Short mmCIF file of C-alpha atoms in Angstrom, two decimals:
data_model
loop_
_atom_site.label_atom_id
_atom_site.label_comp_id
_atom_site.label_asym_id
_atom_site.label_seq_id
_atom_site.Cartn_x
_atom_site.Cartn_y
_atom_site.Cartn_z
CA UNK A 583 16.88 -58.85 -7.95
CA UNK A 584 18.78 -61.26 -9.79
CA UNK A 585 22.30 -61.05 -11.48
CA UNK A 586 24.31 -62.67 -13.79
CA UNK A 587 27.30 -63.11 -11.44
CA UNK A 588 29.90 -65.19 -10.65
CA UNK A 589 30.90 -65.63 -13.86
CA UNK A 590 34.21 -63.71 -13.20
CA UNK A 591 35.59 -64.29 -9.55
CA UNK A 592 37.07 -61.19 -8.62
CA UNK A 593 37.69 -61.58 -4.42
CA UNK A 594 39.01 -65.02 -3.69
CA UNK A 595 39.66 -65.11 0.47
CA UNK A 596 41.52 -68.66 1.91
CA UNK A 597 42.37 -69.45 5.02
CA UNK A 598 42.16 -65.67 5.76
CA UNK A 599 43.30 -65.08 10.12
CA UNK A 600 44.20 -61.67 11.88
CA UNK A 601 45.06 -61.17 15.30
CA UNK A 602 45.29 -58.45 17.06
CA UNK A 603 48.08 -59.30 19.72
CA UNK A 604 46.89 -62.76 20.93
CA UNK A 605 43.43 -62.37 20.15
CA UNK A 606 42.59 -63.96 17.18
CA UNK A 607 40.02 -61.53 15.34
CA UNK A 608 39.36 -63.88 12.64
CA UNK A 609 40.12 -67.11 11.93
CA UNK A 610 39.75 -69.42 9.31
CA UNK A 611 37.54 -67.29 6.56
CA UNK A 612 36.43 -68.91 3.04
CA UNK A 613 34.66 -66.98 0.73
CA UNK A 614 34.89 -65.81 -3.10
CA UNK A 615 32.82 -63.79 -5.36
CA UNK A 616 32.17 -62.92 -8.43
CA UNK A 617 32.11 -59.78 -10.58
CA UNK A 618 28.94 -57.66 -10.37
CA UNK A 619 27.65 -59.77 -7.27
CA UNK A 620 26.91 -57.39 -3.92
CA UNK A 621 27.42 -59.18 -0.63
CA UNK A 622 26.21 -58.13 2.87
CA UNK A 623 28.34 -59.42 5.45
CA UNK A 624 26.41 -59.06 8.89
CA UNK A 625 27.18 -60.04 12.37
CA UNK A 626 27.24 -59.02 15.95
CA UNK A 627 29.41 -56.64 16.90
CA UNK A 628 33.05 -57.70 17.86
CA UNK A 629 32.43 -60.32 14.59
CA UNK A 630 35.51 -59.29 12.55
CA UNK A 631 33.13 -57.88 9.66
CA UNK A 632 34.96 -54.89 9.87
CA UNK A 633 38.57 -56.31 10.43
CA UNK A 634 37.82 -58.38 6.99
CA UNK A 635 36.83 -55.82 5.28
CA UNK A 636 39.85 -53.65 6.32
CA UNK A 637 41.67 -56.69 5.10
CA UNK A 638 40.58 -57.12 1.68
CA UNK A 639 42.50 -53.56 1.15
CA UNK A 640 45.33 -54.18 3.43
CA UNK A 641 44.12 -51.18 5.63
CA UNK A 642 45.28 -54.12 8.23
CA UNK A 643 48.00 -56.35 7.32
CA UNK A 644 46.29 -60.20 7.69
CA UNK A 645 48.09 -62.90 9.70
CA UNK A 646 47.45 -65.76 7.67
CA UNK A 647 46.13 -67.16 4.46
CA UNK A 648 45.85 -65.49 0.92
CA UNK A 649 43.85 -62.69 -0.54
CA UNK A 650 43.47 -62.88 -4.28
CA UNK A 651 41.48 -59.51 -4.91
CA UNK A 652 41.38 -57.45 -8.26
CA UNK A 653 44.24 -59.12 -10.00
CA UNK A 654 46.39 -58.86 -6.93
CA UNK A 655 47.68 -61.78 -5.08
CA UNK A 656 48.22 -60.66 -1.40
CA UNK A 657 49.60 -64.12 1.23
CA UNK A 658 50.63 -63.01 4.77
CA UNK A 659 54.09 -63.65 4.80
CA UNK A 660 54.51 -61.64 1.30
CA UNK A 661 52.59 -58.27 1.90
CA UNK A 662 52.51 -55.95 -0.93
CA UNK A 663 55.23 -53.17 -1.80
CA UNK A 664 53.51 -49.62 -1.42
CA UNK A 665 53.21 -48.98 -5.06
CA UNK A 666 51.14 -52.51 -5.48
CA UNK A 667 49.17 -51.94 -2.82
CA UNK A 668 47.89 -48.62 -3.96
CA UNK A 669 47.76 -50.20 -7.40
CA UNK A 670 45.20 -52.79 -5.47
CA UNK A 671 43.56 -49.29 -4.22
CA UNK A 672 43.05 -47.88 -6.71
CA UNK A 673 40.86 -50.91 -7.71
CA UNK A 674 38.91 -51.46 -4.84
CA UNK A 675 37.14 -47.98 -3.42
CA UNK A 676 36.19 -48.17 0.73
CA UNK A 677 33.61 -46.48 2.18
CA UNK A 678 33.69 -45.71 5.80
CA UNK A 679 31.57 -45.43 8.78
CA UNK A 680 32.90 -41.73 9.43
CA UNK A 681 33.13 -40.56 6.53
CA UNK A 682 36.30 -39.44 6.09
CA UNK A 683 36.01 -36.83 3.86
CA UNK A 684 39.32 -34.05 4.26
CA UNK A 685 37.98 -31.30 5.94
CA UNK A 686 39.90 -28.51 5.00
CA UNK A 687 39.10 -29.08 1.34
CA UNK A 688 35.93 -28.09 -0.73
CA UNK A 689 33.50 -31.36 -1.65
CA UNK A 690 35.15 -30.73 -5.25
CA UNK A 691 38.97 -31.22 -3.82
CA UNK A 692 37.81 -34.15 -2.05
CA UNK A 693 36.47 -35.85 -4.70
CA UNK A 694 39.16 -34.24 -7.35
CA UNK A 695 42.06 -34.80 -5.70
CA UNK A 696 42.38 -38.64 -5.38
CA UNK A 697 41.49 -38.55 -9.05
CA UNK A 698 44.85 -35.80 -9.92
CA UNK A 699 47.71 -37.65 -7.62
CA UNK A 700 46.10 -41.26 -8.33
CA UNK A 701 45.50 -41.66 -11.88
CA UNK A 702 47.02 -38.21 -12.97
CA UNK A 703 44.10 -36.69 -14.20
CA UNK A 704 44.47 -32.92 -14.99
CA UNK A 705 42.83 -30.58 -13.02
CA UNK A 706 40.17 -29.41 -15.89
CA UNK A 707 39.06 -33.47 -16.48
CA UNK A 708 38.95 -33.89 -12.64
CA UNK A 709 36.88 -31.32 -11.97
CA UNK A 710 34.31 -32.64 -14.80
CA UNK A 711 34.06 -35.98 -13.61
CA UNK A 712 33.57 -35.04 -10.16
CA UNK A 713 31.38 -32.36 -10.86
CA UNK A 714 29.11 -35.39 -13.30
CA UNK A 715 29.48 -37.60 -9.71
CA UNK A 716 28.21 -35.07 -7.33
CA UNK A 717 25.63 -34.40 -9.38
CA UNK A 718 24.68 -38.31 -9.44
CA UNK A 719 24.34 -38.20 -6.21
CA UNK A 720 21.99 -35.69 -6.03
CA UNK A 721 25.30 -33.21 -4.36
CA UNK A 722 26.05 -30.95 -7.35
CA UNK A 723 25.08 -27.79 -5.58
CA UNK A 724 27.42 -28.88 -2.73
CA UNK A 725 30.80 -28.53 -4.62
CA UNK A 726 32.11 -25.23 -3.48
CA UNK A 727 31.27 -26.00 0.05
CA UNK A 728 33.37 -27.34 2.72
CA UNK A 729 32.33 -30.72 4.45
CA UNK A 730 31.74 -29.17 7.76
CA UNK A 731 28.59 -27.61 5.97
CA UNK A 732 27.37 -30.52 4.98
CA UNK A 733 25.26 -33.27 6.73
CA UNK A 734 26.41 -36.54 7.41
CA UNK A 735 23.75 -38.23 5.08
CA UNK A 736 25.23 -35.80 2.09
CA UNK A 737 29.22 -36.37 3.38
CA UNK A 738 28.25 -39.85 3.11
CA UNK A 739 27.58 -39.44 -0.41
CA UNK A 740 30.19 -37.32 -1.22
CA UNK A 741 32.73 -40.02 0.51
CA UNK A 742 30.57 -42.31 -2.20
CA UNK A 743 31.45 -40.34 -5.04
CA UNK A 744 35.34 -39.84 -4.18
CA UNK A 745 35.49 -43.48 -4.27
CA UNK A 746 33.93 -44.29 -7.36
CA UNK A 747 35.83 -40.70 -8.61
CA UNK A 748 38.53 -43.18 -9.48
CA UNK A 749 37.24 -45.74 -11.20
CA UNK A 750 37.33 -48.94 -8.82
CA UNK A 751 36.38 -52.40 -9.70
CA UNK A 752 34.74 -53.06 -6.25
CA UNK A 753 33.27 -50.86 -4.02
CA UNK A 754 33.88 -51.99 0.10
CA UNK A 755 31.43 -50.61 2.63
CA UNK A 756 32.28 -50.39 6.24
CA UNK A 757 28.95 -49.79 8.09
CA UNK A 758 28.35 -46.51 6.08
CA UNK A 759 24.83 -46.31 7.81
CA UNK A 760 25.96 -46.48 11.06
CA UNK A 761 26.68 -43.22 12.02
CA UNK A 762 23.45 -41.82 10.77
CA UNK A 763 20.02 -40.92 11.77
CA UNK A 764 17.84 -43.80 10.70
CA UNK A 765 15.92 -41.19 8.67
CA UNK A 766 19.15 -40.02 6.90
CA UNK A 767 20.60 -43.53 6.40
CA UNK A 768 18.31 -44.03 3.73
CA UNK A 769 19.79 -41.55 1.49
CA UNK A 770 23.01 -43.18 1.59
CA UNK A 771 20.95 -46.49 1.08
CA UNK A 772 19.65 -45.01 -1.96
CA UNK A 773 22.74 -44.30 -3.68
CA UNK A 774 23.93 -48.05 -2.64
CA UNK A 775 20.97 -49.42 -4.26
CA UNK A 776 21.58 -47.50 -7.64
CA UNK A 777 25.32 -48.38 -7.65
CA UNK A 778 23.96 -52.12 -7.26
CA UNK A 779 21.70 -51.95 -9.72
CA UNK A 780 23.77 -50.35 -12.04
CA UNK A 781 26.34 -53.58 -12.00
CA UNK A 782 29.03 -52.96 -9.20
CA UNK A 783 30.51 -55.42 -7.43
CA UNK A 784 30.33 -54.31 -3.46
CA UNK A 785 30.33 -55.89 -0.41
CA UNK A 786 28.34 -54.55 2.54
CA UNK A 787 29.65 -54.52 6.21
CA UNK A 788 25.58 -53.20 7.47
CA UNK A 789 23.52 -53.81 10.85
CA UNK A 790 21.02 -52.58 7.89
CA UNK A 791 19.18 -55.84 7.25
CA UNK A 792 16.42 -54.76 4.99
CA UNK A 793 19.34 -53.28 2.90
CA UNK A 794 21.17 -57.14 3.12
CA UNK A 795 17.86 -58.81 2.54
CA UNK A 796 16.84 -56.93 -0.43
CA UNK A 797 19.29 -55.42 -2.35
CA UNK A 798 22.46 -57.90 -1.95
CA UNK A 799 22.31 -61.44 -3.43
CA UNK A 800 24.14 -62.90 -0.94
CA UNK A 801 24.95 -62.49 2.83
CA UNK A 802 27.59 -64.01 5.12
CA UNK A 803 26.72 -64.09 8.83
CA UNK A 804 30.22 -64.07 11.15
CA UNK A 805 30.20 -64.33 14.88
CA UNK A 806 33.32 -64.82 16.72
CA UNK A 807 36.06 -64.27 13.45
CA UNK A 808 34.31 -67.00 11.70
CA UNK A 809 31.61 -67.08 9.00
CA UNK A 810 28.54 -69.08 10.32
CA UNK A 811 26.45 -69.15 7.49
CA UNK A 812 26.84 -68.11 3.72
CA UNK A 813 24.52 -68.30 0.99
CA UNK A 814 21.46 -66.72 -0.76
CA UNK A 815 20.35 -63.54 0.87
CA UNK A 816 16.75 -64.60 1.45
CA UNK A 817 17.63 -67.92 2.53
CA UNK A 818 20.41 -66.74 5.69
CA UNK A 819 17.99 -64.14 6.43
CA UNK A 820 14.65 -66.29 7.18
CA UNK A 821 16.46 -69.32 7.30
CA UNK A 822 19.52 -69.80 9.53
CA UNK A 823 20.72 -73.12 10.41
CA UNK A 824 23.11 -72.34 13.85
CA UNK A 825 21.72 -71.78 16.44
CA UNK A 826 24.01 -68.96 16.94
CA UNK A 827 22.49 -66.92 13.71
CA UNK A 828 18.92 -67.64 14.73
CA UNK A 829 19.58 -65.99 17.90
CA UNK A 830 21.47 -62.68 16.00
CA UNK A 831 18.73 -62.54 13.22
CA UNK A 832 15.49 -62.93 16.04
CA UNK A 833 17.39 -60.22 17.93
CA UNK A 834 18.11 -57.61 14.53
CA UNK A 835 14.76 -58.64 12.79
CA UNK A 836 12.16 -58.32 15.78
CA UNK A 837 12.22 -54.90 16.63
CA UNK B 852 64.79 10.35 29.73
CA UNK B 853 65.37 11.91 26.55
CA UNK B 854 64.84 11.40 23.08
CA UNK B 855 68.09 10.28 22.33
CA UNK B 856 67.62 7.63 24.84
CA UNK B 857 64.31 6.52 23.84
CA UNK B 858 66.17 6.19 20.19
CA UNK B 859 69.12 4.16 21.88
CA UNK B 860 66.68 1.56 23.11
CA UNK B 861 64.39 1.23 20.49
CA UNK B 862 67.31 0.29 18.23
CA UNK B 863 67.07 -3.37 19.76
CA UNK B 864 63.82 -3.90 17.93
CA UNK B 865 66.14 -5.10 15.37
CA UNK B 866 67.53 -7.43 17.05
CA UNK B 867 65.54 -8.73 19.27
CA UNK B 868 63.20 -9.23 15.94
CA UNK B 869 65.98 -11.15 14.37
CA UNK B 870 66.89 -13.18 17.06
CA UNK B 871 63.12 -14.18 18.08
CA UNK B 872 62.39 -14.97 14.18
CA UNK B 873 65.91 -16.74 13.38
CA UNK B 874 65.52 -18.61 16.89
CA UNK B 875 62.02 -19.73 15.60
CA UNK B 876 62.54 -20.66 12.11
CA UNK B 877 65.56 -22.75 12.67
CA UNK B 878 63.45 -24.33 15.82
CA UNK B 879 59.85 -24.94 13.30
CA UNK B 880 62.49 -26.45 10.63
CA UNK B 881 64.20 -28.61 12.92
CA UNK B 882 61.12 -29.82 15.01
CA UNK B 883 60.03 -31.79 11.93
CA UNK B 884 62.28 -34.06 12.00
CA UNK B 885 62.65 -34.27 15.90
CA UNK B 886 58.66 -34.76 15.95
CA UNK B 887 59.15 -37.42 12.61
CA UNK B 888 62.28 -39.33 14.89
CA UNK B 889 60.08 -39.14 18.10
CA UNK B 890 56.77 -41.49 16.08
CA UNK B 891 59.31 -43.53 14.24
CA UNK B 892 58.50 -47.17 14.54
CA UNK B 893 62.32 -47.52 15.29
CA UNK B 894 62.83 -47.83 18.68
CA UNK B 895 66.64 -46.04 18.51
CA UNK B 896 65.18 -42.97 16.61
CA UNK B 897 62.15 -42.93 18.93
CA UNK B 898 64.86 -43.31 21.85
CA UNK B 899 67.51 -40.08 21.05
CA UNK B 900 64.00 -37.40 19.83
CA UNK B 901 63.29 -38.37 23.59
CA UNK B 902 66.44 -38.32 25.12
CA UNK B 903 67.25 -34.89 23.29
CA UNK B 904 63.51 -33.03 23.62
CA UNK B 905 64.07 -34.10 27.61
CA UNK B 906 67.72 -32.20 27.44
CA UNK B 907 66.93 -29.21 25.32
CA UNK B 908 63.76 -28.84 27.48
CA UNK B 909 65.33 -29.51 31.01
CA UNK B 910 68.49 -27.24 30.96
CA UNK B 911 67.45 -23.58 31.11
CA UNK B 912 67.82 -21.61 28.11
CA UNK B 913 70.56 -19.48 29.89
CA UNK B 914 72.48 -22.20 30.34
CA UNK B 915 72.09 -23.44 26.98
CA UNK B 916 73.65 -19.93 25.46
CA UNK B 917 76.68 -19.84 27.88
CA UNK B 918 77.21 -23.25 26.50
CA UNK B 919 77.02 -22.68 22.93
CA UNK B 920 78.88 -19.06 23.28
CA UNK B 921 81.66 -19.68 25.90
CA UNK B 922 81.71 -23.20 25.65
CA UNK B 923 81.97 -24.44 22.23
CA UNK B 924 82.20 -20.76 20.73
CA UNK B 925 85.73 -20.63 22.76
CA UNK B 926 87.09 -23.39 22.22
CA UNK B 927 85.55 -25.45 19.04
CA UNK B 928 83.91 -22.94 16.69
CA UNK B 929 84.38 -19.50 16.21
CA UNK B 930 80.48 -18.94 17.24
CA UNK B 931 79.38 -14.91 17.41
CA UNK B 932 77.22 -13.35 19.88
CA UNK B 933 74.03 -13.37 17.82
CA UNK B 934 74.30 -16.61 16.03
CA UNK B 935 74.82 -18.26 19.17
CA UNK B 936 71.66 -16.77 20.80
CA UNK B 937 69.66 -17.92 17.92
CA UNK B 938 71.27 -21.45 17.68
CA UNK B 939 70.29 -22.18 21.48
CA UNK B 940 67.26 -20.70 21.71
CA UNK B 941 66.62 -22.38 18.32
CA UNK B 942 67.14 -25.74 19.69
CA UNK B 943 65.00 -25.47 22.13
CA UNK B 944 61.86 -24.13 19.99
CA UNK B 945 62.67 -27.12 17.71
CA UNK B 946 62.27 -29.04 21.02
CA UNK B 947 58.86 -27.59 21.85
CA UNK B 948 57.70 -27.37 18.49
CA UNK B 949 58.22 -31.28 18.04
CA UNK B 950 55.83 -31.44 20.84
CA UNK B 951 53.53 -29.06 19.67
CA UNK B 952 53.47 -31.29 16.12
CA UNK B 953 53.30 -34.56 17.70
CA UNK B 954 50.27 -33.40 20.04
CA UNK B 955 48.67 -32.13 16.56
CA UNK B 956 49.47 -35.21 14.84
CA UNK B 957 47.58 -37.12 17.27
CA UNK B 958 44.75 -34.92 17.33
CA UNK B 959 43.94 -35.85 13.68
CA UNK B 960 41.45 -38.26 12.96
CA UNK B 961 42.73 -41.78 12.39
CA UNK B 962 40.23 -42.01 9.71
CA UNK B 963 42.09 -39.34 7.49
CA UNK B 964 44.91 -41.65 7.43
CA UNK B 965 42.56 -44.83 6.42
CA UNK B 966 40.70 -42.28 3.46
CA UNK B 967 44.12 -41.12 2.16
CA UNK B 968 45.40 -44.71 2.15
CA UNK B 969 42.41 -46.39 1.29
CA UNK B 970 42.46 -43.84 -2.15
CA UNK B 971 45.57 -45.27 -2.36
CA UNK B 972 47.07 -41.53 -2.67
CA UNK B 973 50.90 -42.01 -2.57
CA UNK B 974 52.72 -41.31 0.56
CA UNK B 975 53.75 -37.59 -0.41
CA UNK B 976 50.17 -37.00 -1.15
CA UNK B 977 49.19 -38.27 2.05
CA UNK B 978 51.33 -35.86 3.56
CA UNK B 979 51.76 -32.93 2.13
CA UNK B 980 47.87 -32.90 0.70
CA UNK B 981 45.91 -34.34 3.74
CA UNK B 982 47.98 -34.59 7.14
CA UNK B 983 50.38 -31.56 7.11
CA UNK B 984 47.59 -29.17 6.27
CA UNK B 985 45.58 -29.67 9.35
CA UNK B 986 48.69 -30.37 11.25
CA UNK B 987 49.31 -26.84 10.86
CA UNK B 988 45.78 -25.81 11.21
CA UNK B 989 45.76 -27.34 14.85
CA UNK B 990 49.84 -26.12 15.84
CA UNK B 991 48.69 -22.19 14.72
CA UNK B 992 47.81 -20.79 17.82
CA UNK B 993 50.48 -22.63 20.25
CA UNK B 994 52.92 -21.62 17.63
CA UNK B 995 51.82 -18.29 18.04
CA UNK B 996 51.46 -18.30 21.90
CA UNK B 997 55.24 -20.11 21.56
CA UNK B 998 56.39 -17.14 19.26
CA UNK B 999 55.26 -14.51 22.13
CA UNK B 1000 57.00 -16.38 24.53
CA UNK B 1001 60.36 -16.32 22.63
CA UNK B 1002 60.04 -13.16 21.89
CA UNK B 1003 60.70 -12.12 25.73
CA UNK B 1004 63.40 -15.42 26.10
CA UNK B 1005 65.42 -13.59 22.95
CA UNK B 1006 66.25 -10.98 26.12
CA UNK B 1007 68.93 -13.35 27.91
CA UNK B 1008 70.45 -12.48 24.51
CA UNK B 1009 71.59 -9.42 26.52
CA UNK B 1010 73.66 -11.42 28.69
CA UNK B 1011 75.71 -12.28 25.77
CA UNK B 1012 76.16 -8.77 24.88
CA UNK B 1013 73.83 -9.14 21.60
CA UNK B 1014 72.54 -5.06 21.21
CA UNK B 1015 68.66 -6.05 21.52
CA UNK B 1016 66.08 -4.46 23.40
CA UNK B 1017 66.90 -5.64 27.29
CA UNK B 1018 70.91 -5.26 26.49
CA UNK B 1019 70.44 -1.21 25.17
CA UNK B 1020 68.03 -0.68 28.36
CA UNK B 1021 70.78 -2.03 30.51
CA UNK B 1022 73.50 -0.80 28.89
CA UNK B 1023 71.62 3.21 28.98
CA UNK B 1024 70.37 2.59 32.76
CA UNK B 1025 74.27 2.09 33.71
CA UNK B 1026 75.14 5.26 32.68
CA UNK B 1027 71.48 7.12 33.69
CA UNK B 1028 70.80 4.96 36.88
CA UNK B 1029 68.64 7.93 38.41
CA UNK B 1030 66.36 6.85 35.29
CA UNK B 1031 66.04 3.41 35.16
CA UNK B 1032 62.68 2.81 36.09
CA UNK B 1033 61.38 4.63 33.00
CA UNK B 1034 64.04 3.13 30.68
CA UNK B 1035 62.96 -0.58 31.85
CA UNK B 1036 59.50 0.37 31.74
CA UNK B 1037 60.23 1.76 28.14
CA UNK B 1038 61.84 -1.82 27.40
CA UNK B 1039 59.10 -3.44 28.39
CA UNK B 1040 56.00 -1.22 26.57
CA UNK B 1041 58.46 -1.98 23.58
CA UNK B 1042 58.02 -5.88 23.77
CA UNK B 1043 54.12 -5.36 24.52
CA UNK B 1044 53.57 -3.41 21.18
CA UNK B 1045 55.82 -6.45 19.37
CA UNK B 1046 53.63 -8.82 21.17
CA UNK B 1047 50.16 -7.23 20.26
CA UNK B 1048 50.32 -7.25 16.82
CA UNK B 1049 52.07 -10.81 16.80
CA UNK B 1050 48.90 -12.21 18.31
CA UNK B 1051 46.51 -10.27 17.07
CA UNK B 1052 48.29 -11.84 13.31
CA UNK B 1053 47.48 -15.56 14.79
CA UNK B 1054 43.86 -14.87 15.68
CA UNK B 1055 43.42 -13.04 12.51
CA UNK B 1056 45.34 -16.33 10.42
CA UNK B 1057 43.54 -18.69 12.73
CA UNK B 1058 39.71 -17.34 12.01
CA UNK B 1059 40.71 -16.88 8.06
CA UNK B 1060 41.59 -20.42 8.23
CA UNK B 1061 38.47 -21.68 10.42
CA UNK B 1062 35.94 -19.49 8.82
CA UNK B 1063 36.85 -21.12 5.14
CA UNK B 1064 36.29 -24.61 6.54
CA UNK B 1065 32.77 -23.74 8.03
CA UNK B 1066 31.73 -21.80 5.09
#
């Protein structure tokens, strides 16, 4: 489907390198977008898709080059104090491959809590929203229970609604498929599809590449700590120009 | 051995109560910070939690007491019997409880620390909402099984001439020594019926606590 985005930039990346040690994780990335777009980033394993996105919320510190993301400015050599950066956190919701959720707290902590020490909701309010959440996605009977009772698919979704519990601006996905039966993965898809459709800007670290083709308007495919191709979803995906990207999509897309 | 006797011994239970709780409390208080020191990023504070855990660890605890009691309680400090016995054996636990914490803290899941950051929850929240919870949840039973084991180390107390279980025993057996096979044994059945219900507590704390999380 088609947006109006890019109207608003709202994650500018420039000159963006990490290493870890001496290895050089990624190097050189370029990329911007704009309010309400979703982009899949895609890429074989060991392509930094992860490390950027852990970037973009300074869950890793970056090496070099600037990160202007939600209204926050973030260069190498001038990392954020604590308070900004959990200002910038606040903004931008993550989404991991494992979940996460805090297992010795019910599903309605979980998703309460960030909402009471983050933005200072009361208890009664939190409750409500997260209660009006769960129930979005499709987990309302699930509140009183603790996350061990719960199946990845549905922890998935309840790590979903936690995030957007506070409000964020942009939503980052880390492979939140991975983990999960094929079969089960689509429930989480689901959700992502509604949040896209319902205007939020997200980008998508997936090995899902129906979900990339389909649902995101554009994809960027890294290999090596550098983006090889960028552009339209449909066009990357059927139409790569390296050599290197043919040979990931052939592998991902015939089998 | 007579009632009387029986009476004489079992008035160590105080004691050897007080010094196994004091010895503990000051040692889960003061492993905290020992544990925090020992994961600093700074080398210097990661350097002395080592350097101390490896000397509160490595002398025996006897040795530790005579220290504290005849060495600095003679000379520095006016240091009594009792406070003495729970100051060393306190600094020990705090020794083996900063282990205990640190091998908890690593068992949690790196990910909590990413969700709790990644919410951008502030640092206290982070702690005292997410990590320290299931800290605990993990250091329950080798607290406990620590607890049982202090519980028999608060004997070299004795030697010191604090009035807990092992001194009284002693002290009666010197003047009944035709009897001191059943006072000992007495001593002993004593710090198995302490023990029993001590453990029994952790299992009970440690399935409340597991059985909420699976509900």
């Amino acid at each position: 489907m088609v947006r109006q985005a890019g109207a608003e930039t709202i994650v500018k990346v420039s000159g963006l390198g990490k290493f870890f040690g001496a290895h050089k994780v990624l190097d050189g990335v370029d990329f911007g977008m704009g309010v309400g777009e979703v982009l899949a980033i895609i890429g074989p394993s060991g392509s930094g898709k992860s490390t950027l996105l852990r970037c973009l919320n300074q869950l890793e510190p970056h090496s070099e080059g600037v990160i202007d993301i939600c209204g926050s400015r973030i260069a190498a050599d001038a990392p954020l104090s604590r308070r900004d950066l959990n200002e910038l956190r606040r903004r931008a919701g993550m989404v991991f491959q494992s979940f996460n959720l805090f297992p010795h707290m019910s599903v309605l902590r979980n998703v309460s809590l960030p909402q009471e020490r983050v933005l200072g909701r009361k208890r009664a309010e939190a409750d409500e929203r997260s209660r009006a959440l769960l129930d979005r996605v499709g987990l309302g009977a699930k509140a009183d229970q603790y996350p061990a009772r719960c199946s990845g698919g549905q922890q998935q979704r309840i790590a979903i609604a936690r995030a957007l519990a506070l409000d964020p601006k942009i939503m980052l996905f880390d492979e939140p498929t991975s983990a999960l039966d094929p079969e089960i993965g689509l429930e989480v898809l689901a959700v992502m599809q509604e949040l896209a459709e319902g205007g939020m800007t997200m980008i998508v670290v997936t090995h899902e590449m129906h979900f990339a083709e389909t649902v995101s308007d554009r994809v960027l495919l890294m290999a090596e700590g550098k983006i090889l191709e960028e552009g339209p979803s449909v066009e990357v995906m059927r139409n790569p120009k390296t050599p290197r990207a043919q040979r990931f999509l052939q592998a991902v897309m015939n089998r | 051995m007579t009632w009387q006797g029986l009476e004489l011994v079992a008035w160590g239970i105080p004691w050897t109560l007080a010094v196994t709780a004091g010895a503990f409390l000051l040692g889960a208080a003061l492993g905290v910070p020992l544990c925090a020191m020992h994961v600093s990023r700074s080398r210097v504070l990661h350097g002395l939690a080592v350097a101390l855990i490896v000397a509160l660890r490595s002398i025996p605890p006897i040795v530790w007491l005579f220290l504290l009691y005849f060495g600095v309680g003679s000379g520095y400090l006016k240091v009594g019997a009792v406070q003495a016995a729970v100051v060393a054996l306190g600094l020990i636990t705090a020794a083996n409880m900063a282990e205990i914490y640190r091998g908890a803290l690593r068992s949690i899941h790196p990910g909590q620390w990413d969700a709790a950051q990644a919410l951008g929850l502030p640092v206290r929240s982070e702690l005292v909402d997410v990590i320290v919870p299931q800290v605990f949840r993990v250091t329950l039973p080798s607290a406990a099984t620590y607890i049982i084991g202090l519980l028999k180390d608060s004997a070299i107390a004795s030697t010191i001439g604090v009035a807990e279980i092992t001194y009284l025993a002693n002290f009666l057996s010197r003047k009944q020594f035709n009897e001191s096979l059943t006072i000992f044994a007495f001593a002993g059945m004593l710090y198995i019926l302490i023990s029993l219900p001590l453990a029994a507590l952790a299992r009970l704390a440690d399935g409340r606590l597991r059985a909420r999380v699976a509900q």
